[in-house]
Amino acid sequence: MVKVIASDVRKGNVLEQEDGKLYNVLKAETYRPGKGTPTATIEMRRISDGVKVVERYRTTDQVERAYLEEKDYNYLYEDEMGFNFMQPETFDQIPISKDILGEQAQWLQEGMTCLVSLFEGNPIAIELPQRVIFEIVEADPVVKGQTASSSYKPAVLSNGVRTTVPPHISVGTRIVVMTEDGSYSERAKD
């Protein structure tokens, strides 16, 4: 275990709390008021049973970060057990439950390389690439003369997720989407 200060904790980190259990960090925010002590609010999910917990620390408080083995795995397919991944060097396959992936599952694409965190050989967290490419399957028509406008219009991606895109993006266009929040980044360069 490694001690880190609370303000350095990020989404995807795994912490060990005083109860000896491991927690996956879902969200970490630092609040710096004009007066008073800055605080870090950390939203976590207990890995053993999935219970969500929100803890507040002073930014200088020490927390225990669990040592995890991190390996790249390629996404294969989804079945009733969850999502199946393969380690490219050893060809070992592991199922990762829907609870671990959560809302990130909507961004999975076949063959995608993800960073899987293992604790004692068991997958407990996964990190997807920051950016993925999807095709627009539904969008309002392009309005002539609005190419430089800062307004966005609703669109539906090929995976069924709704997002907003600039007015000049039309159906069939491939775009880069940020997996963190599903926002439009840029037009795909392929």
Phi, psi and omega in degrees: 000147182238134177272131175229158177281151187301327182288347178269356181287135182234162176303135180096344176293157176241126182247151172252123181269178181301332181284358178083002181264157180266142181231133176268127182282122179267326184203138178223122181232141176250131181245123180243097179287164177299318176237153177098184185272132174294145181232156175242123176257123184240120177264125186228160173237126178292125186294323185295321184227001175082008181288133178274141180223141174241124180241147177241131181233158165289149185298339181266355178296147178267135174234153182271119176262127183287144176278122182238149173270126181245130181223151174279134176229148177260135179286132180255294185197171178247139174219192183293339179281338183137219181252131185258131181235154180233136176280119189296331181280317185260348183064018175290137179251141176226141172271140176240126186291159179296333179296321182290318182284321180059225182288344179294340183302330181295342181264356181294139175228145182304131180085355181297136178269125181236154178264114183257130177264126182246136174240116183054040177083356181254134179290130179234345179205157180218143178238119179275162174302151182293328185231137177228158182252131177224160178261144176280125179252345180207129178198157175296154181296157179290133178259123183297136178090358181256020185292331183258007182288151180266002179279154180240157178238154180288149178209160178243132180274168181296342177268004177090359181278138177271140178213181175241142183226161176298157184299334183279354179279131182240174179299137180096347180283137176266130182234160176264129182241140177279126182288339180300312185227002178077017183274154177292137178249305181194173174285139180293144184263032180247000000 
